[in-house]
PDB file of C-alpha atoms in Angstrom:
ATOM      1  CA  UNK Q   2     -14.549  12.285  13.079  1.00 62.00           C
ATOM      2  CA  UNK Q   3     -12.772   8.793  14.045  1.00 84.00           C
ATOM      3  CA  UNK Q   4      -9.557   6.669  12.550  1.00 85.00           C
ATOM      4  CA  UNK Q   5     -12.167   4.571  10.885  1.00 88.00           C
ATOM      5  CA  UNK Q   6     -13.809   7.664   8.998  1.00 89.00           C
ATOM      6  CA  UNK Q   7      -9.899   8.447   8.071  1.00 89.00           C
ATOM      7  CA  UNK Q   8      -8.630   4.870   7.157  1.00 87.00           C
ATOM      8  CA  UNK Q   9     -11.157   5.265   4.514  1.00 89.00           C
ATOM      9  CA  UNK Q  10     -11.190   8.692   3.290  1.00 91.00           C
ATOM     10  CA  UNK Q  11      -7.480   7.308   2.971  1.00 89.00           C
ATOM     11  CA  UNK Q  12      -7.782   4.809   0.665  1.00 87.00           C
ATOM     12  CA  UNK Q  13     -10.401   5.911  -1.284  1.00 89.00           C
ATOM     13  CA  UNK Q  14      -8.155   9.237  -2.138  1.00 90.00           C
ATOM     14  CA  UNK Q  15      -6.390   7.409  -4.406  1.00 91.00           C
ATOM     15  CA  UNK Q  16      -7.212   4.235  -6.580  1.00 92.00           C
ATOM     16  CA  UNK Q  17      -3.384   3.570  -6.065  1.00 94.00           C
ATOM     17  CA  UNK Q  18      -3.470   2.800  -2.466  1.00 94.00           C
ATOM     18  CA  UNK Q  19      -6.907   0.739  -2.818  1.00 93.00           C
ATOM     19  CA  UNK Q  20      -4.813  -0.951  -5.642  1.00 94.00           C
ATOM     20  CA  UNK Q  21      -1.634  -2.250  -3.722  1.00 94.00           C
ATOM     21  CA  UNK Q  22      -4.236  -3.252  -1.138  1.00 92.00           C
ATOM     22  CA  UNK Q  23      -5.990  -5.605  -3.361  1.00 92.00           C
ATOM     23  CA  UNK Q  24      -2.527  -7.143  -4.144  1.00 93.00           C
ATOM     24  CA  UNK Q  25      -1.003  -7.058  -1.109  1.00 94.00           C
ATOM     25  CA  UNK Q  26      -4.378  -9.289  -0.073  1.00 91.00           C
ATOM     26  CA  UNK Q  27      -3.384 -12.321  -2.017  1.00 89.00           C
ATOM     27  CA  UNK Q  28      -0.403 -12.740   0.083  1.00 92.00           C
ATOM     28  CA  UNK Q  29       3.508 -11.648   0.174  1.00 94.00           C
ATOM     29  CA  UNK Q  30       4.366  -9.659  -2.262  1.00 94.00           C
ATOM     30  CA  UNK Q  31       7.790  -8.121  -3.294  1.00 94.00           C
ATOM     31  CA  UNK Q  32       7.762  -4.062  -4.430  1.00 89.00           C
ATOM     32  CA  UNK Q  33       8.973  -5.767  -8.137  1.00 90.00           C
ATOM     33  CA  UNK Q  34       6.087  -7.317  -8.635  1.00 93.00           C
ATOM     34  CA  UNK Q  35       4.047  -5.055  -7.407  1.00 92.00           C
ATOM     35  CA  UNK Q  36       5.208  -2.541 -10.278  1.00 89.00           C
ATOM     36  CA  UNK Q  37       3.751  -5.241 -12.917  1.00 90.00           C
ATOM     37  CA  UNK Q  38       0.679  -5.173 -10.829  1.00 91.00           C
ATOM     38  CA  UNK Q  39      -0.238  -2.020 -10.364  1.00 93.00           C
ATOM     39  CA  UNK Q  40       0.050   1.159 -12.435  1.00 91.00           C
ATOM     40  CA  UNK Q  41       1.676   3.695 -10.238  1.00 92.00           C
ATOM     41  CA  UNK Q  42       5.744   4.761 -10.572  1.00 93.00           C
ATOM     42  CA  UNK Q  43       8.024   3.714  -7.954  1.00 92.00           C
ATOM     43  CA  UNK Q  44       8.395   6.611  -5.916  1.00 95.00           C
ATOM     44  CA  UNK Q  45       4.255   6.504  -5.231  1.00 95.00           C
ATOM     45  CA  UNK Q  46       4.459   2.711  -4.414  1.00 95.00           C
ATOM     46  CA  UNK Q  47       6.957   3.645  -2.389  1.00 94.00           C
ATOM     47  CA  UNK Q  48       5.919   6.302  -0.312  1.00 95.00           C
ATOM     48  CA  UNK Q  49       1.582   4.011  -0.220  1.00 95.00           C
ATOM     49  CA  UNK Q  50       4.136   1.132   0.925  1.00 96.00           C
ATOM     50  CA  UNK Q  51       5.287   3.721   3.618  1.00 95.00           C
ATOM     51  CA  UNK Q  52       2.146   5.244   5.217  1.00 94.00           C
ATOM     52  CA  UNK Q  53       0.167   1.505   4.875  1.00 94.00           C
ATOM     53  CA  UNK Q  54       3.074   0.561   6.924  1.00 95.00           C
ATOM     54  CA  UNK Q  55       3.282   3.419   9.294  1.00 94.00           C
ATOM     55  CA  UNK Q  56      -0.805   2.971   9.316  1.00 93.00           C
ATOM     56  CA  UNK Q  57      -0.273  -0.979  10.386  1.00 93.00           C
ATOM     57  CA  UNK Q  58      -1.821  -2.221   7.012  1.00 93.00           C
ATOM     58  CA  UNK Q  59       1.261  -3.471   5.642  1.00 95.00           C
ATOM     59  CA  UNK Q  60       4.362  -5.181   7.079  1.00 95.00           C
ATOM     60  CA  UNK Q  61       7.535  -5.801   5.731  1.00 93.00           C
ATOM     61  CA  UNK Q  62       8.833 -10.348   5.448  1.00 91.00           C
ATOM     62  CA  UNK Q  63      12.388  -9.722   3.683  1.00 90.00           C
ATOM     63  CA  UNK Q  64      12.168  -7.891   0.347  1.00 89.00           C
ATOM     64  CA  UNK Q  65       8.157  -8.361   0.088  1.00 94.00           C
ATOM     65  CA  UNK Q  66       5.331  -6.698   1.722  1.00 95.00           C
ATOM     66  CA  UNK Q  67       2.219  -8.353   3.807  1.00 93.00           C
ATOM     67  CA  UNK Q  68      -1.738  -7.333   4.494  1.00 93.00           C
ATOM     68  CA  UNK Q  69      -1.817  -7.094   7.819  1.00 88.00           C
TER      69      UNK Q  69
END
């Protein structure tokens, strides 16, 4: 299987991942704002953001995250 399949499996493996990516698609979003928009614990959000950053899906802009 290719990277696209792996990326799709990663994204669909958790509703929180899709919710965070949807929230970031509207523009730079601080973690505090994500907490009010995504029903996931702060620990889960940090882990997901780190995973997405490692995949090159999000970038950090100061205190905010933005979809790449």
